[in-house]
Amino acid sequence: MFVRRFRTLFSAGTAAVLLAGTAVLAPLTADAAITAVLSGIQYDPPGTDVRTNAQINNEFITVRNISTRPINLSGFRILDVANHVFVFPRGYVLPGRSTVIVRTGKNRNRALTLYWNSGNYIWNNTGDTARFQTPAGKTIDTCSYKAVTGRYRLAC
């Protein structure tokens, strides 16, 4: 009973490290308890909706790791209602208590800023739903909004 419960809280690899008595903490993996959540969307960037990369990059969604431990987000996905899909790159690890910004436009990925590499806006100004999924396609968090006059972003 103890081992079964333990494995639902941690990945098998992390359990093996902890059972071996070492203090080294590897990043949590996709089969570990999920500690990353959608934390906000800027769906209607200030200014006119022109299709320049600079303006498209002002549209973004954020994902926050609420744990103190790093989490491996390789293969995790963010989707909108129209099924535009962003996939976290292989080997991407979000540090504990950190937030990554996923910008809609194009650029080179950095540690806490990733790019969808879209040439168009993803998030509808009139309303949309973001889904955060594991690599296996299980939805672990959602964030929905409807248009509100004067609002262009929201916390999830």
PDB file of N, CA, C and O in Angstrom, residues 17-76:
ATOM      1  N   VAL A  17      15.433   7.126  -6.467  1.00  0.00           N
ATOM      2  CA  VAL A  17      16.462   8.013  -5.918  1.00  0.00           C
ATOM      3  C   VAL A  17      16.205   8.254  -4.440  1.00  0.00           C
ATOM      4  O   VAL A  17      17.110   8.173  -3.615  1.00  0.00           O
ATOM      5  N   LEU A  18      14.952   8.520  -4.073  1.00  0.00           N
ATOM      6  CA  LEU A  18      14.624   8.785  -2.677  1.00  0.00           C
ATOM      7  C   LEU A  18      14.805   7.540  -1.817  1.00  0.00           C
ATOM      8  O   LEU A  18      15.293   7.626  -0.700  1.00  0.00           O
ATOM      9  N   LEU A  19      14.418   6.375  -2.333  1.00  0.00           N
ATOM     10  CA  LEU A  19      14.571   5.146  -1.575  1.00  0.00           C
ATOM     11  C   LEU A  19      16.029   4.786  -1.388  1.00  0.00           C
ATOM     12  O   LEU A  19      16.402   4.163  -0.412  1.00  0.00           O
ATOM     13  N   ALA A  20      16.879   5.197  -2.315  1.00  0.00           N
ATOM     14  CA  ALA A  20      18.307   4.917  -2.198  1.00  0.00           C
ATOM     15  C   ALA A  20      18.963   5.797  -1.140  1.00  0.00           C
ATOM     16  O   ALA A  20      20.107   5.586  -0.770  1.00  0.00           O
ATOM     17  N   GLY A  21      18.256   6.810  -0.662  1.00  0.00           N
ATOM     18  CA  GLY A  21      18.743   7.638   0.420  1.00  0.00           C
ATOM     19  C   GLY A  21      19.595   8.822  -0.012  1.00  0.00           C
ATOM     20  O   GLY A  21      20.186   9.487   0.813  1.00  0.00           O
ATOM     21  N   THR A  22      19.635   9.116  -1.263  1.00  0.00           N
ATOM     22  CA  THR A  22      20.429  10.250  -1.724  1.00  0.00           C
ATOM     23  C   THR A  22      19.579  11.514  -1.713  1.00  0.00           C
ATOM     24  O   THR A  22      18.365  11.454  -1.820  1.00  0.00           O
ATOM     25  N   ALA A  23      20.220  12.648  -1.606  1.00  0.00           N
ATOM     26  CA  ALA A  23      19.507  13.917  -1.560  1.00  0.00           C
ATOM     27  C   ALA A  23      19.401  14.570  -2.932  1.00  0.00           C
ATOM     28  O   ALA A  23      18.862  15.646  -3.058  1.00  0.00           O
ATOM     29  N   VAL A  24      19.940  13.943  -3.965  1.00  0.00           N
ATOM     30  CA  VAL A  24      19.882  14.508  -5.315  1.00  0.00           C
ATOM     31  C   VAL A  24      18.448  14.436  -5.814  1.00  0.00           C
ATOM     32  O   VAL A  24      17.846  13.375  -5.822  1.00  0.00           O
ATOM     33  N   LEU A  25      17.902  15.564  -6.239  1.00  0.00           N
ATOM     34  CA  LEU A  25      16.528  15.591  -6.722  1.00  0.00           C
ATOM     35  C   LEU A  25      16.532  15.849  -8.219  1.00  0.00           C
ATOM     36  O   LEU A  25      16.856  16.941  -8.670  1.00  0.00           O
ATOM     37  N   ALA A  26      16.174  14.850  -8.982  1.00  0.00           N
ATOM     38  CA  ALA A  26      16.064  14.983 -10.431  1.00  0.00           C
ATOM     39  C   ALA A  26      14.768  15.709 -10.759  1.00  0.00           C
ATOM     40  O   ALA A  26      13.846  15.729  -9.945  1.00  0.00           O
ATOM     41  N   PRO A  27      14.670  16.316 -11.958  1.00  0.00           N
ATOM     42  CA  PRO A  27      13.414  16.963 -12.336  1.00  0.00           C
ATOM     43  C   PRO A  27      12.258  15.973 -12.323  1.00  0.00           C
ATOM     44  O   PRO A  27      12.430  14.809 -12.671  1.00  0.00           O
ATOM     45  N   LEU A  28      11.098  16.441 -11.913  1.00  0.00           N
ATOM     46  CA  LEU A  28       9.902  15.617 -11.993  1.00  0.00           C
ATOM     47  C   LEU A  28       9.619  15.323 -13.460  1.00  0.00           C
ATOM     48  O   LEU A  28       9.871  16.145 -14.330  1.00  0.00           O
ATOM     49  N   THR A  29       9.094  14.155 -13.747  1.00  0.00           N
ATOM     50  CA  THR A  29       8.811  13.769 -15.121  1.00  0.00           C
ATOM     51  C   THR A  29       7.320  13.806 -15.381  1.00  0.00           C
ATOM     52  O   THR A  29       6.521  14.039 -14.484  1.00  0.00           O
ATOM     53  N   ALA A  30       6.941  13.523 -16.639  1.00  0.00           N
ATOM     54  CA  ALA A  30       5.546  13.603 -17.056  1.00  0.00           C
ATOM     55  C   ALA A  30       4.646  12.681 -16.252  1.00  0.00           C
ATOM     56  O   ALA A  30       3.468  12.972 -16.079  1.00  0.00           O
ATOM     57  N   ASP A  31       5.165  11.561 -15.743  1.00  0.00           N
ATOM     58  CA  ASP A  31       4.313  10.650 -14.983  1.00  0.00           C
ATOM     59  C   ASP A  31       4.298  10.985 -13.495  1.00  0.00           C
ATOM     60  O   ASP A  31       3.698  10.298 -12.698  1.00  0.00           O
ATOM     61  N   ALA A  32       4.959  12.058 -13.114  1.00  0.00           N
ATOM     62  CA  ALA A  32       4.968  12.488 -11.722  1.00  0.00           C
ATOM     63  C   ALA A  32       3.727  13.321 -11.423  1.00  0.00           C
ATOM     64  O   ALA A  32       2.970  13.681 -12.316  1.00  0.00           O
ATOM     65  N   ALA A  33       3.536  13.625 -10.152  1.00  0.00           N
ATOM     66  CA  ALA A  33       2.453  14.530  -9.787  1.00  0.00           C
ATOM     67  C   ALA A  33       2.667  15.846 -10.539  1.00  0.00           C
ATOM     68  O   ALA A  33       3.761  16.373 -10.571  1.00  0.00           O
ATOM     69  N   ILE A  34       1.628  16.354 -11.162  1.00  0.00           N
ATOM     70  CA  ILE A  34       1.742  17.548 -11.990  1.00  0.00           C
ATOM     71  C   ILE A  34       1.765  18.778 -11.092  1.00  0.00           C
ATOM     72  O   ILE A  34       0.836  19.026 -10.329  1.00  0.00           O
ATOM     73  N   THR A  35       2.816  19.562 -11.229  1.00  0.00           N
ATOM     74  CA  THR A  35       2.950  20.775 -10.423  1.00  0.00           C
ATOM     75  C   THR A  35       2.966  22.021 -11.296  1.00  0.00           C
ATOM     76  O   THR A  35       3.217  23.105 -10.798  1.00  0.00           O
ATOM     77  N   ALA A  36       2.710  21.876 -12.592  1.00  0.00           N
ATOM     78  CA  ALA A  36       2.673  23.022 -13.496  1.00  0.00           C
ATOM     79  C   ALA A  36       1.217  23.329 -13.842  1.00  0.00           C
ATOM     80  O   ALA A  36       0.430  22.424 -14.090  1.00  0.00           O
ATOM     81  N   VAL A  37       0.879  24.622 -13.846  1.00  0.00           N
ATOM     82  CA  VAL A  37      -0.491  25.054 -14.129  1.00  0.00           C
ATOM     83  C   VAL A  37      -0.460  26.255 -15.066  1.00  0.00           C
ATOM     84  O   VAL A  37       0.512  27.005 -15.109  1.00  0.00           O
ATOM     85  N   LEU A  38      -1.547  26.438 -15.812  1.00  0.00           N
ATOM     86  CA  LEU A  38      -1.704  27.655 -16.602  1.00  0.00           C
ATOM     87  C   LEU A  38      -1.863  28.808 -15.623  1.00  0.00           C
ATOM     88  O   LEU A  38      -2.637  28.710 -14.663  1.00  0.00           O
ATOM     89  N   SER A  39      -1.133  29.893 -15.848  1.00  0.00           N
ATOM     90  CA  SER A  39      -1.208  30.985 -14.877  1.00  0.00           C
ATOM     91  C   SER A  39      -1.705  32.303 -15.453  1.00  0.00           C
ATOM     92  O   SER A  39      -2.069  33.199 -14.699  1.00  0.00           O
ATOM     93  N   GLY A  40      -1.756  32.430 -16.776  1.00  0.00           N
ATOM     94  CA  GLY A  40      -2.280  33.662 -17.350  1.00  0.00           C
ATOM     95  C   GLY A  40      -2.243  33.659 -18.867  1.00  0.00           C
ATOM     96  O   GLY A  40      -1.501  32.887 -19.473  1.00  0.00           O
ATOM     97  N   ILE A  41      -3.073  34.515 -19.469  1.00  0.00           N
ATOM     98  CA  ILE A  41      -3.107  34.682 -20.922  1.00  0.00           C
ATOM     99  C   ILE A  41      -3.221  36.168 -21.231  1.00  0.00           C
ATOM    100  O   ILE A  41      -4.084  36.855 -20.676  1.00  0.00           O
ATOM    101  N   GLN A  42      -2.364  36.644 -22.114  1.00  0.00           N
ATOM    102  CA  GLN A  42      -2.556  37.970 -22.704  1.00  0.00           C
ATOM    103  C   GLN A  42      -3.086  37.694 -24.105  1.00  0.00           C
ATOM    104  O   GLN A  42      -2.338  37.360 -25.005  1.00  0.00           O
ATOM    105  N   TYR A  43      -4.406  37.785 -24.249  1.00  0.00           N
ATOM    106  CA  TYR A  43      -5.078  37.370 -25.483  1.00  0.00           C
ATOM    107  C   TYR A  43      -5.328  38.516 -26.464  1.00  0.00           C
ATOM    108  O   TYR A  43      -5.592  38.276 -27.636  1.00  0.00           O
ATOM    109  N   ASP A  44      -5.275  39.744 -26.007  1.00  0.00           N
ATOM    110  CA  ASP A  44      -5.518  40.900 -26.879  1.00  0.00           C
ATOM    111  C   ASP A  44      -4.451  41.949 -26.586  1.00  0.00           C
ATOM    112  O   ASP A  44      -4.662  42.862 -25.794  1.00  0.00           O
ATOM    113  N   PRO A  45      -3.283  41.825 -27.230  1.00  0.00           N
ATOM    114  CA  PRO A  45      -2.190  42.755 -26.941  1.00  0.00           C
ATOM    115  C   PRO A  45      -2.593  44.202 -27.197  1.00  0.00           C
ATOM    116  O   PRO A  45      -3.400  44.473 -28.095  1.00  0.00           O
ATOM    117  N   PRO A  46      -2.041  45.126 -26.425  1.00  0.00           N
ATOM    118  CA  PRO A  46      -2.342  46.536 -26.644  1.00  0.00           C
ATOM    119  C   PRO A  46      -1.994  46.950 -28.075  1.00  0.00           C
ATOM    120  O   PRO A  46      -1.070  46.412 -28.684  1.00  0.00           O
ATOM    121  N   GLY A  47      -2.757  47.866 -28.611  1.00  0.00           N
ATOM    122  CA  GLY A  47      -2.511  48.351 -29.964  1.00  0.00           C
ATOM    123  C   GLY A  47      -3.389  47.646 -30.986  1.00  0.00           C
ATOM    124  O   GLY A  47      -4.227  46.816 -30.653  1.00  0.00           O
ATOM    125  N   THR A  48      -3.156  47.997 -32.228  1.00  0.00           N
ATOM    126  CA  THR A  48      -3.925  47.428 -33.338  1.00  0.00           C
ATOM    127  C   THR A  48      -3.439  46.016 -33.635  1.00  0.00           C
ATOM    128  O   THR A  48      -2.246  45.741 -33.566  1.00  0.00           O
ATOM    129  N   ASP A  49      -4.384  45.130 -33.972  1.00  0.00           N
ATOM    130  CA  ASP A  49      -4.015  43.761 -34.338  1.00  0.00           C
ATOM    131  C   ASP A  49      -3.429  43.735 -35.749  1.00  0.00           C
ATOM    132  O   ASP A  49      -4.131  43.482 -36.724  1.00  0.00           O
ATOM    133  N   VAL A  50      -2.152  44.025 -35.839  1.00  0.00           N
ATOM    134  CA  VAL A  50      -1.437  43.921 -37.112  1.00  0.00           C
ATOM    135  C   VAL A  50      -0.609  42.644 -37.056  1.00  0.00           C
ATOM    136  O   VAL A  50      -0.169  42.231 -35.989  1.00  0.00           O
ATOM    137  N   ARG A  51      -0.422  42.022 -38.187  1.00  0.00           N
ATOM    138  CA  ARG A  51       0.285  40.734 -38.192  1.00  0.00           C
ATOM    139  C   ARG A  51       1.791  40.911 -38.361  1.00  0.00           C
ATOM    140  O   ARG A  51       2.399  40.349 -39.256  1.00  0.00           O
ATOM    141  N   THR A  52       2.383  41.692 -37.472  1.00  0.00           N
ATOM    142  CA  THR A  52       3.839  41.749 -37.427  1.00  0.00           C
ATOM    143  C   THR A  52       4.287  40.791 -36.337  1.00  0.00           C
ATOM    144  O   THR A  52       3.560  40.560 -35.356  1.00  0.00           O
ATOM    145  N   ASN A  53       5.465  40.223 -36.498  1.00  0.00           N
ATOM    146  CA  ASN A  53       5.966  39.290 -35.496  1.00  0.00           C
ATOM    147  C   ASN A  53       6.061  39.959 -34.124  1.00  0.00           C
ATOM    148  O   ASN A  53       5.730  39.348 -33.108  1.00  0.00           O
ATOM    149  N   ALA A  54       6.494  41.212 -34.103  1.00  0.00           N
ATOM    150  CA  ALA A  54       6.610  41.927 -32.827  1.00  0.00           C
ATOM    151  C   ALA A  54       5.259  42.016 -32.121  1.00  0.00           C
ATOM    152  O   ALA A  54       5.162  41.791 -30.911  1.00  0.00           O
ATOM    153  N   GLN A  55       4.204  42.328 -32.865  1.00  0.00           N
ATOM    154  CA  GLN A  55       2.879  42.448 -32.249  1.00  0.00           C
ATOM    155  C   GLN A  55       2.321  41.068 -31.871  1.00  0.00           C
ATOM    156  O   GLN A  55       1.724  40.910 -30.816  1.00  0.00           O
ATOM    157  N   ILE A  56       2.528  40.080 -32.729  1.00  0.00           N
ATOM    158  CA  ILE A  56       2.056  38.725 -32.416  1.00  0.00           C
ATOM    159  C   ILE A  56       2.742  38.205 -31.153  1.00  0.00           C
ATOM    160  O   ILE A  56       2.128  37.498 -30.348  1.00  0.00           O
ATOM    161  N   ASN A  57       4.004  38.561 -30.944  1.00  0.00           N
ATOM    162  CA  ASN A  57       4.721  38.126 -29.735  1.00  0.00           C
ATOM    163  C   ASN A  57       4.237  38.821 -28.468  1.00  0.00           C
ATOM    164  O   ASN A  57       4.596  38.403 -27.368  1.00  0.00           O
ATOM    165  N   ASN A  58       3.410  39.851 -28.605  1.00  0.00           N
ATOM    166  CA  ASN A  58       2.790  40.468 -27.433  1.00  0.00           C
ATOM    167  C   ASN A  58       1.599  39.666 -26.934  1.00  0.00           C
ATOM    168  O   ASN A  58       1.006  39.989 -25.909  1.00  0.00           O
ATOM    169  N   GLU A  59       1.222  38.638 -27.679  1.00  0.00           N
ATOM    170  CA  GLU A  59       0.187  37.692 -27.249  1.00  0.00           C
ATOM    171  C   GLU A  59       0.925  36.492 -26.659  1.00  0.00           C
ATOM    172  O   GLU A  59       1.867  35.983 -27.270  1.00  0.00           O
ATOM    173  N   PHE A  60       0.494  36.052 -25.467  1.00  0.00           N
ATOM    174  CA  PHE A  60       1.208  34.939 -24.838  1.00  0.00           C
ATOM    175  C   PHE A  60       0.350  34.261 -23.776  1.00  0.00           C
ATOM    176  O   PHE A  60      -0.678  34.778 -23.348  1.00  0.00           O
ATOM    177  N   ILE A  61       0.816  33.088 -23.377  1.00  0.00           N
ATOM    178  CA  ILE A  61       0.228  32.340 -22.267  1.00  0.00           C
ATOM    179  C   ILE A  61       1.372  31.972 -21.333  1.00  0.00           C
ATOM    180  O   ILE A  61       2.517  31.816 -21.783  1.00  0.00           O
ATOM    181  N   THR A  62       1.088  31.874 -20.048  1.00  0.00           N
ATOM    182  CA  THR A  62       2.129  31.531 -19.087  1.00  0.00           C
ATOM    183  C   THR A  62       1.783  30.243 -18.348  1.00  0.00           C
ATOM    184  O   THR A  62       0.616  29.936 -18.099  1.00  0.00           O
ATOM    185  N   VAL A  63       2.827  29.496 -18.012  1.00  0.00           N
ATOM    186  CA  VAL A  63       2.710  28.259 -17.244  1.00  0.00           C
ATOM    187  C   VAL A  63       3.619  28.393 -16.033  1.00  0.00           C
ATOM    188  O   VAL A  63       4.785  28.764 -16.164  1.00  0.00           O
ATOM    189  N   ARG A  64       3.072  28.115 -14.871  1.00  0.00           N
ATOM    190  CA  ARG A  64       3.814  28.266 -13.608  1.00  0.00           C
ATOM    191  C   ARG A  64       4.034  26.915 -12.953  1.00  0.00           C
ATOM    192  O   ARG A  64       3.116  26.097 -12.872  1.00  0.00           O
ATOM    193  N   ASN A  65       5.263  26.686 -12.499  1.00  0.00           N
ATOM    194  CA  ASN A  65       5.581  25.511 -11.685  1.00  0.00           C
ATOM    195  C   ASN A  65       5.357  25.927 -10.237  1.00  0.00           C
ATOM    196  O   ASN A  65       6.082  26.764  -9.707  1.00  0.00           O
ATOM    197  N   ILE A  66       4.350  25.349  -9.596  1.00  0.00           N
ATOM    198  CA  ILE A  66       3.993  25.740  -8.232  1.00  0.00           C
ATOM    199  C   ILE A  66       4.802  24.983  -7.179  1.00  0.00           C
ATOM    200  O   ILE A  66       4.660  25.241  -5.998  1.00  0.00           O
ATOM    201  N   SER A  67       5.651  24.080  -7.636  1.00  0.00           N
ATOM    202  CA  SER A  67       6.497  23.306  -6.736  1.00  0.00           C
ATOM    203  C   SER A  67       7.865  23.966  -6.605  1.00  0.00           C
ATOM    204  O   SER A  67       8.246  24.805  -7.419  1.00  0.00           O
ATOM    205  N   THR A  68       8.615  23.566  -5.612  1.00  0.00           N
ATOM    206  CA  THR A  68       9.999  24.013  -5.493  1.00  0.00           C
ATOM    207  C   THR A  68      10.922  23.166  -6.357  1.00  0.00           C
ATOM    208  O   THR A  68      12.076  23.515  -6.551  1.00  0.00           O
ATOM    209  N   ARG A  69      10.419  22.053  -6.872  1.00  0.00           N
ATOM    210  CA  ARG A  69      11.204  21.123  -7.688  1.00  0.00           C
ATOM    211  C   ARG A  69      11.063  21.447  -9.168  1.00  0.00           C
ATOM    212  O   ARG A  69       9.992  21.848  -9.618  1.00  0.00           O
ATOM    213  N   PRO A  70      12.108  21.255  -9.956  1.00  0.00           N
ATOM    214  CA  PRO A  70      11.980  21.408 -11.409  1.00  0.00           C
ATOM    215  C   PRO A  70      11.066  20.323 -11.967  1.00  0.00           C
ATOM    216  O   PRO A  70      10.929  19.249 -11.363  1.00  0.00           O
ATOM    217  N   ILE A  71      10.413  20.601 -13.092  1.00  0.00           N
ATOM    218  CA  ILE A  71       9.563  19.606 -13.737  1.00  0.00           C
ATOM    219  C   ILE A  71       9.912  19.545 -15.223  1.00  0.00           C
ATOM    220  O   ILE A  71      10.084  20.572 -15.878  1.00  0.00           O
ATOM    221  N   ASN A  72      10.028  18.332 -15.720  1.00  0.00           N
ATOM    222  CA  ASN A  72      10.328  18.114 -17.136  1.00  0.00           C
ATOM    223  C   ASN A  72       9.017  18.205 -17.914  1.00  0.00           C
ATOM    224  O   ASN A  72       8.136  17.370 -17.755  1.00  0.00           O
ATOM    225  N   LEU A  73       8.897  19.234 -18.763  1.00  0.00           N
ATOM    226  CA  LEU A  73       7.670  19.442 -19.538  1.00  0.00           C
ATOM    227  C   LEU A  73       7.808  18.961 -20.988  1.00  0.00           C
ATOM    228  O   LEU A  73       6.970  19.286 -21.824  1.00  0.00           O
ATOM    229  N   SER A  74       8.821  18.184 -21.286  1.00  0.00           N
ATOM    230  CA  SER A  74       8.999  17.652 -22.642  1.00  0.00           C
ATOM    231  C   SER A  74       7.710  17.015 -23.136  1.00  0.00           C
ATOM    232  O   SER A  74       7.159  16.139 -22.464  1.00  0.00           O
ATOM    233  N   GLY A  75       7.227  17.455 -24.289  1.00  0.00           N
ATOM    234  CA  GLY A  75       6.044  16.854 -24.887  1.00  0.00           C
ATOM    235  C   GLY A  75       4.711  17.329 -24.350  1.00  0.00           C
ATOM    236  O   GLY A  75       3.668  16.998 -24.907  1.00  0.00           O
ATOM    237  N   PHE A  76       4.683  18.094 -23.252  1.00  0.00           N
ATOM    238  CA  PHE A  76       3.424  18.659 -22.767  1.00  0.00           C
ATOM    239  C   PHE A  76       2.897  19.604 -23.839  1.00  0.00           C
ATOM    240  O   PHE A  76       3.661  20.130 -24.644  1.00  0.00           O
TER     241      PHE A  76
END
